[in-house]
Coordinates of C-alpha atoms in Angstrom, one line a residue:
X1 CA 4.2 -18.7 24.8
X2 CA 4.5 -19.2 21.1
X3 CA 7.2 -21.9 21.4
X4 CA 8.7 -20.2 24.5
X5 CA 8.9 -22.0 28.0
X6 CA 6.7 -19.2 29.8
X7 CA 9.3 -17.9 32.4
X8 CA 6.3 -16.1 34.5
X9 CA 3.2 -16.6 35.6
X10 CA 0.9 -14.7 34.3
X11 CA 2.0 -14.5 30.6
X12 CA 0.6 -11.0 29.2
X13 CA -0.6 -10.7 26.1
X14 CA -1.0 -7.6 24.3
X15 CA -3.9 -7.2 21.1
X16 CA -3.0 -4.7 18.8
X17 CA -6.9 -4.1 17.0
X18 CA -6.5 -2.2 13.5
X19 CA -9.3 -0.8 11.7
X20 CA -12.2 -3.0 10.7
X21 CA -10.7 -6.2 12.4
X22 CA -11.6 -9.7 12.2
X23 CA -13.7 -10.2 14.8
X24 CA -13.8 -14.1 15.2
X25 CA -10.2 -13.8 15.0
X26 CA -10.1 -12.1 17.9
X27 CA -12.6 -13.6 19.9
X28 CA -10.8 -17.3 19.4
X29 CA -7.6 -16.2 20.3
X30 CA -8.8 -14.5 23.8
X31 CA -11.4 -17.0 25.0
X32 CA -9.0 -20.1 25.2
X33 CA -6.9 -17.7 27.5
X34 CA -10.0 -17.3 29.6
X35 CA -10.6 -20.8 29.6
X36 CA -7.5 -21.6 30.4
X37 CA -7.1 -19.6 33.8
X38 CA -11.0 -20.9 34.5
X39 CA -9.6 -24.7 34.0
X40 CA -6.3 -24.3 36.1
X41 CA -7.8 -22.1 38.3
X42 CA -4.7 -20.1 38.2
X43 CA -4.0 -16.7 36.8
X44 CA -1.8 -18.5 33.9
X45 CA -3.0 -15.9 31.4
X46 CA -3.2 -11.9 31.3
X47 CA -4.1 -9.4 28.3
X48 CA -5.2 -6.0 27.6
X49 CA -6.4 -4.8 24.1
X50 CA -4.3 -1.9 22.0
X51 CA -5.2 0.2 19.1
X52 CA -3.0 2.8 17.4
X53 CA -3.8 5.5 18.9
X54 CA -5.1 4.8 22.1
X55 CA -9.3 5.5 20.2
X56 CA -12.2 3.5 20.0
X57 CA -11.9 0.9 17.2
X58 CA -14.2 -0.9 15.0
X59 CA -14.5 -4.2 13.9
X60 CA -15.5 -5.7 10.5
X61 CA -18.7 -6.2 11.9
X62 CA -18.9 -3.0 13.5
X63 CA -18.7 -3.9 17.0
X64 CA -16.8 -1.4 18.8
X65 CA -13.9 -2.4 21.4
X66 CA -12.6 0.5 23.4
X67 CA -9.0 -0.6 23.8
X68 CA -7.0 0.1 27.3
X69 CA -3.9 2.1 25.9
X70 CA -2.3 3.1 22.4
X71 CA 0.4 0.7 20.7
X72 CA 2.6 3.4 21.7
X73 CA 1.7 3.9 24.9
X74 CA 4.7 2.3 27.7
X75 CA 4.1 -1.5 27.6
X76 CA 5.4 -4.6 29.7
X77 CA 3.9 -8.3 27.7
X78 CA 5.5 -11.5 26.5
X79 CA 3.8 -11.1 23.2
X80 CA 1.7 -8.6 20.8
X81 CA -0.7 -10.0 18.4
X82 CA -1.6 -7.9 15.8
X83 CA -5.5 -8.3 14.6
X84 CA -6.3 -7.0 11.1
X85 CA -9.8 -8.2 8.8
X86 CA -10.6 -7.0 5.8
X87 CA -8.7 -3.6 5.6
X88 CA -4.8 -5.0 6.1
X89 CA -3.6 -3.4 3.1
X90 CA -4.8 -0.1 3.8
X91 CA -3.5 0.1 6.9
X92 CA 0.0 2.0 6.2
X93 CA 1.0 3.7 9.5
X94 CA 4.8 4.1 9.4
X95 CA 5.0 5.3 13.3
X96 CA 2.7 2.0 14.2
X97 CA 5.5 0.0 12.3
X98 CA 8.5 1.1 13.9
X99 CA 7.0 0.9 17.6
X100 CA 6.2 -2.9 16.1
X101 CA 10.1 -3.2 15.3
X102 CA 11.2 -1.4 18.5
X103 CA 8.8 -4.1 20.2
X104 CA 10.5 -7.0 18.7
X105 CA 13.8 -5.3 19.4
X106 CA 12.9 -5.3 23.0
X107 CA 12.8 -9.4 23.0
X108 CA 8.7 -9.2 22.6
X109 CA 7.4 -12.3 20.4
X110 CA 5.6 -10.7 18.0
X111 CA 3.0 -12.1 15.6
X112 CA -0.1 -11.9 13.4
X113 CA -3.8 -13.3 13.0
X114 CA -6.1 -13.2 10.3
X115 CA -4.4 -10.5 7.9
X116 CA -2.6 -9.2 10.8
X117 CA 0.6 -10.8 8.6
X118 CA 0.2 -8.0 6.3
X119 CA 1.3 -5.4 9.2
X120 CA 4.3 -7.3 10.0
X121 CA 5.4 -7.6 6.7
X122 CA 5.2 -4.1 6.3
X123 CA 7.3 -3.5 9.7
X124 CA 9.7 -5.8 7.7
X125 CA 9.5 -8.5 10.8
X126 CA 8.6 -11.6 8.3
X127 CA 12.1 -11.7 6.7
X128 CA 13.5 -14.8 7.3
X129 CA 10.6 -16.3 8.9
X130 CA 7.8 -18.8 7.5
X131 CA 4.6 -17.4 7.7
X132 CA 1.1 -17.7 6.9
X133 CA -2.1 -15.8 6.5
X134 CA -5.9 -16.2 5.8
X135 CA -6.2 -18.1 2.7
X136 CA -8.1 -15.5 1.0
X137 CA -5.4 -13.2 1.5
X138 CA -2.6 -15.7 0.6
X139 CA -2.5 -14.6 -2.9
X140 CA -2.0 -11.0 -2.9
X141 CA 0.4 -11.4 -0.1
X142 CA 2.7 -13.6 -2.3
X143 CA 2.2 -10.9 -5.2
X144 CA 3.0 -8.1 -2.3
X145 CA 6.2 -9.9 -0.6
X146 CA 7.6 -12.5 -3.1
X147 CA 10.5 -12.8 -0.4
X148 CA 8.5 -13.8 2.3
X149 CA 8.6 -17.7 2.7
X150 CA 4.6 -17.6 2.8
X151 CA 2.8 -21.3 3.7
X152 CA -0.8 -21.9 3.2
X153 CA -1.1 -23.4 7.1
X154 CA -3.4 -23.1 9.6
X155 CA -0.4 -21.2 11.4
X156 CA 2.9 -20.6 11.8
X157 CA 5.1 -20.3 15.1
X158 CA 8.8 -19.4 13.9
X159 CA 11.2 -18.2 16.8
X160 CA 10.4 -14.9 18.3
X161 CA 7.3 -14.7 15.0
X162 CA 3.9 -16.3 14.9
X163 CA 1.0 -15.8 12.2
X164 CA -2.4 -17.9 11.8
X165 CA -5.2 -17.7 9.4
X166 CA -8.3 -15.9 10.5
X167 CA -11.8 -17.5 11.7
X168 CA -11.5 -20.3 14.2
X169 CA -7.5 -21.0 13.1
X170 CA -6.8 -18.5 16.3
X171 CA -8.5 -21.3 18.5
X172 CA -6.0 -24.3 17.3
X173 CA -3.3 -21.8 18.0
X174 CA -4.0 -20.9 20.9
X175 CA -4.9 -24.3 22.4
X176 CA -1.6 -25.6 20.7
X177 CA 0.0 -23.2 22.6
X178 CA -1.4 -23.7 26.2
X179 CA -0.5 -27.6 25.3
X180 CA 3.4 -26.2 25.3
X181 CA 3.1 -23.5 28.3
X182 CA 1.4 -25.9 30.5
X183 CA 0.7 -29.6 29.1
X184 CA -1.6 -31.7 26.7
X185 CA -4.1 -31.9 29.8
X186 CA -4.8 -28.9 30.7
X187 CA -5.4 -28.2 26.3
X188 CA -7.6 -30.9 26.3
X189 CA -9.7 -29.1 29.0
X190 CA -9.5 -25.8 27.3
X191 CA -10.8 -27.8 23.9
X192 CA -13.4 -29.4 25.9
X193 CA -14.8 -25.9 27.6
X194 CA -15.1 -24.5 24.1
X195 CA -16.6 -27.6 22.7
X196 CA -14.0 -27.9 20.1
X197 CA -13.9 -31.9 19.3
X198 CA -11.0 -31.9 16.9
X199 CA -7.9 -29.7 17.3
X200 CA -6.4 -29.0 14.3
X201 CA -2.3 -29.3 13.8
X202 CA -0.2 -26.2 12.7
X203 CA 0.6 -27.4 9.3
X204 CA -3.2 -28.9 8.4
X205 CA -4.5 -27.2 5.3
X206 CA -6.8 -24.0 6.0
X207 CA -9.2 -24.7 3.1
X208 CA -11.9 -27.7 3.0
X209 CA -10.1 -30.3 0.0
X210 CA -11.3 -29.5 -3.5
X211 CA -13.8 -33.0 -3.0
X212 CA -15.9 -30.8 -0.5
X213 CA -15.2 -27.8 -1.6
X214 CA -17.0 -28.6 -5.1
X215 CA -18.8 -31.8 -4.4
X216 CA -17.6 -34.3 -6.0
X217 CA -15.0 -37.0 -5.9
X218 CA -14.0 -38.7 -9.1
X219 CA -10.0 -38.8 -8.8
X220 CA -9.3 -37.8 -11.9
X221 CA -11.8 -34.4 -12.0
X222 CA -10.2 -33.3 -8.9
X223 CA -6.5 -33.9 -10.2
X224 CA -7.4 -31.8 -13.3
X225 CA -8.8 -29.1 -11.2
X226 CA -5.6 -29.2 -8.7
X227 CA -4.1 -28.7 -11.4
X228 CA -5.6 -25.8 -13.1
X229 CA -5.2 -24.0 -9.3
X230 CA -1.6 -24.9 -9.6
X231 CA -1.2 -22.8 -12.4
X232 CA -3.4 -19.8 -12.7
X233 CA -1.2 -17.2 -13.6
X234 CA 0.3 -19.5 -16.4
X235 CA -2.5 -21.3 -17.7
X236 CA -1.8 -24.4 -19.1
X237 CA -3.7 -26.0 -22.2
X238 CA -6.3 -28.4 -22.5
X239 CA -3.8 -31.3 -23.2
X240 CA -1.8 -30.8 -20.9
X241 CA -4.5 -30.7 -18.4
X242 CA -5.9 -33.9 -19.7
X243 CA -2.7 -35.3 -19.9
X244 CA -2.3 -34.5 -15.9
X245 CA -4.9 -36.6 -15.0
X246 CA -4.7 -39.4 -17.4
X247 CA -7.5 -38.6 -20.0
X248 CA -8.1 -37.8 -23.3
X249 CA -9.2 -34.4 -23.8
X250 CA -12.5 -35.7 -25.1
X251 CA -13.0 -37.7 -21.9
X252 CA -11.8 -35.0 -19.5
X253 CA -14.7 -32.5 -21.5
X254 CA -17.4 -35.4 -20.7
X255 CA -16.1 -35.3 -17.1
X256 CA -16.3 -31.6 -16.9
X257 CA -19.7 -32.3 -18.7
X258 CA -20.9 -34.2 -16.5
X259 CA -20.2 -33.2 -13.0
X260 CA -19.9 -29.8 -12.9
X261 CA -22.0 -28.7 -16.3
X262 CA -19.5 -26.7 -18.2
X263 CA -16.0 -27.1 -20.0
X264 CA -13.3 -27.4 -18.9
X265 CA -12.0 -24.2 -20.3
X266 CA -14.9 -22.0 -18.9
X267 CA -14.3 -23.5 -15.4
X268 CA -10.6 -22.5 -15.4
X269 CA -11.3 -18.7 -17.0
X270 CA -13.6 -18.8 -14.0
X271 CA -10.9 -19.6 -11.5
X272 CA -8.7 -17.0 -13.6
X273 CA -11.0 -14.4 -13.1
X274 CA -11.9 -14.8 -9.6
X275 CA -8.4 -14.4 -8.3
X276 CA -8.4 -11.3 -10.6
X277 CA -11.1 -10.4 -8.3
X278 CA -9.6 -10.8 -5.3
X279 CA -6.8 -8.9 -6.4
X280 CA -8.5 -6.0 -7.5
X281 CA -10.5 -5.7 -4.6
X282 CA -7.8 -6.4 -1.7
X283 CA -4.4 -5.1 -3.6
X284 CA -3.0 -1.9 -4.9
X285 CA -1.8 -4.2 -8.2
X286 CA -2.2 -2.1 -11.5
X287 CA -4.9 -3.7 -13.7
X288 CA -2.1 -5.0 -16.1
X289 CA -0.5 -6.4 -13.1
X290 CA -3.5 -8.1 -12.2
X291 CA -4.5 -9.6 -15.9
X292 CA -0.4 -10.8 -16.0
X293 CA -1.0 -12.2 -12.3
X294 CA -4.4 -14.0 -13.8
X295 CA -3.0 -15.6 -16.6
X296 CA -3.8 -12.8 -19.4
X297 CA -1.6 -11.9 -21.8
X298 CA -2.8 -8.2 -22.0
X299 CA -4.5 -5.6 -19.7
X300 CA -7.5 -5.3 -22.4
X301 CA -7.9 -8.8 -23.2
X302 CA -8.2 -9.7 -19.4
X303 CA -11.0 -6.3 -19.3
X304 CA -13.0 -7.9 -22.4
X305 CA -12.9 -10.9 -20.4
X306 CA -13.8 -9.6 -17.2
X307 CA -16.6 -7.7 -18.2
X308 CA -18.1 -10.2 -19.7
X309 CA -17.8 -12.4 -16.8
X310 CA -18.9 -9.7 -14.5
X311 CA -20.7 -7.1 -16.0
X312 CA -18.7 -4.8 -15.4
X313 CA -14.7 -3.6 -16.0
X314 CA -11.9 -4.5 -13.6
X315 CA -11.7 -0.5 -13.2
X316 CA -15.4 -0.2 -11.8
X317 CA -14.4 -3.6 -9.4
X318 CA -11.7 -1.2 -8.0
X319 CA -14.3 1.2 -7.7
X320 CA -16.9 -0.6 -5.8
X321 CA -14.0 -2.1 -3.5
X322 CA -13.4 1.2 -2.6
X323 CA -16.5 2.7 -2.2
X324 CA -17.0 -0.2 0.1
X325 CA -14.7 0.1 2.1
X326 CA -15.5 3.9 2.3
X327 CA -19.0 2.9 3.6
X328 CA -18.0 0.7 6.1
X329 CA -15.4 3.3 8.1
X330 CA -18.3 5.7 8.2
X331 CA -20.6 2.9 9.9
X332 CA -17.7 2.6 11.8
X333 CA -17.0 6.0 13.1
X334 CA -21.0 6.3 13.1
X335 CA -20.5 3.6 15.8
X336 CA -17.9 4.7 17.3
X337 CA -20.1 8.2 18.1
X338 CA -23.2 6.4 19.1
X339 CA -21.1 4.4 22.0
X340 CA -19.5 7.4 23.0
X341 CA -22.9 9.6 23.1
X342 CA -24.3 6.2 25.4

């Protein structure tokens, strides 16, 4: 699987669930296996799910799996996939990381889903491999790993290593991989069964082109704003901008003006200061780490600026990350009680 010519039938598939998981990550990686055993009518296709330590665990939506063993429990599979969501980079278990190692020592192919990547990179199982992740997460992973060879793709498959992007991305994987173990017609089938009419390629983009993503298509806008997201952390000026797409800055302004109701310069501080966001929220970057990794040249110009744009400082962001996430393990072991107790 993964690349590999299965050399058994079934393959087994182990899930390793971490705290507050992706669900719909998940979900899309198991239900083509289903489908796939349904369509064949063989057994092609065997998994169990795994958490740490061997405990109900919750996902991001605070459905609660109980899993059939621990990650360190004794285990026979052709591959682990680890499942992360939104809490990957507080999820630091050193003994979780070297049973992944000693895994992937063992011959297991070993990959990642959603923010599962963060997990391997961690274990230290990403050097030397391309690899990918949710593009939400893409960001503060470069800024975590900067010696990772990190893709935006839907997903990787690299050897004995395979990562994918979170929501559906699992599904194109998956089917991409049955295509390999067992033939394009058999895929096809599976695709068919889960009524999904397009399957997407390993190295499509994950994100919707800027066009859709901001509605509207004049060539030149979106080659300004390409631009812009090319270089957030060193911002470029105004002329060069309008240079980039061919346009005086006056006529680059009236485009700006136009279409999307604001300056150029506020749109790109707004870019700027959403990816500071994102930072603060999902990385343990210091705040000057975060204004130098935004494009500020100093930790309280980028707070000035952030406050104003927010309404509050990038220290009370941190906050409210945290409290967040603080809320949503409770739910989670409140959950976790309530399925036990029925």
């Amino acid at each position: 699987m993964f690349g590999a010519r299965p050399v058994r039938k079934p393959q087994h598939i182990a899930f390793l669930l971490l705290p507050r998981f992706s669900m719909m990550a998940f979900t899309s990686s198991v239900e083509p296996l289903r489908a796939a055993n349904r369509q064949s009518g063989e057994e092609l296709y065997t998994w169990q799910t795994l958490s740490v330590d061997g405990e109900r665990v919750a996902a991001s939506n605070d459905v609660v799996i109980d899993p059939h063993a621990s990650i360190h429990d004794p285990l026979a599979a052709d591959a682990v996939v680890v499942c992360a969501g939104v809490r990957a980079y507080q999820f630091n278990d050193a003994a979780a990381f070297a049973r992944l190692q000693e895994l992937a020592r063992s011959g297991m192919t070993v990959g990642g889903i959603c923010s599962g990547s963060v997990a391997l990179a961690r274990s230290g199982l990403l050097k030397g491999y391309r690899c990918t992740i949710h593009w939400e997460y893409v960001e503060p992973f470069v800024e975590n790993f900067p010696e990772l060879d990190v893709t935006a793709t839907l997903f990787e498959i690299d050897r004995s290593r395979f990562t994918c992007s979170g929501g559906t991305a699992p599904l194109d994987m998956m089917i991409n991989s049955i295509a390999m173990d067992h033939g394009e017609d058999l895929a096809l089938r599976v695709a068919e069964q889960m009524v999904h009419t397009f399957v997407r390629h390993p190295h499509d983009a994950q994100r919707m082109p800027v066009q859709h993503r901001i509605g509207v298509s004049n060539p030149k806008l979106l080659g300004a704003i390409a631009h812009m997201e090319a270089f957030l952390e060193n911002p470029v000026s105004l002329n060069e901008l309008a240079r980039s797409a061919g346009l005086s800055t006056r006529q680059l302004e009236r485009l700006f003006r136009d279409n999307l109701q604001q300056t150029p310069s506020r749109y790109y501080l707004d870019l700027r200061l959403r990816r500071a966001r994102l930072l603060l929220r999902q990385t343990g970057m210091t705040i000057l780490q975060v204004a130098v990794a935004s494009g500020f040249s100093s930790a309280s110009h980028f707070a000035r600026r952030y406050r104003e744009w927010f309404e509050h400082s990038p220290r009370d962001e941190r906050a409210f990350a945290e409290a967040l996430h603080r809320s949503r393990d409770a739910r989670g072991e409140s959950s976790e009680k309530d399925f036990a107790a029925g």
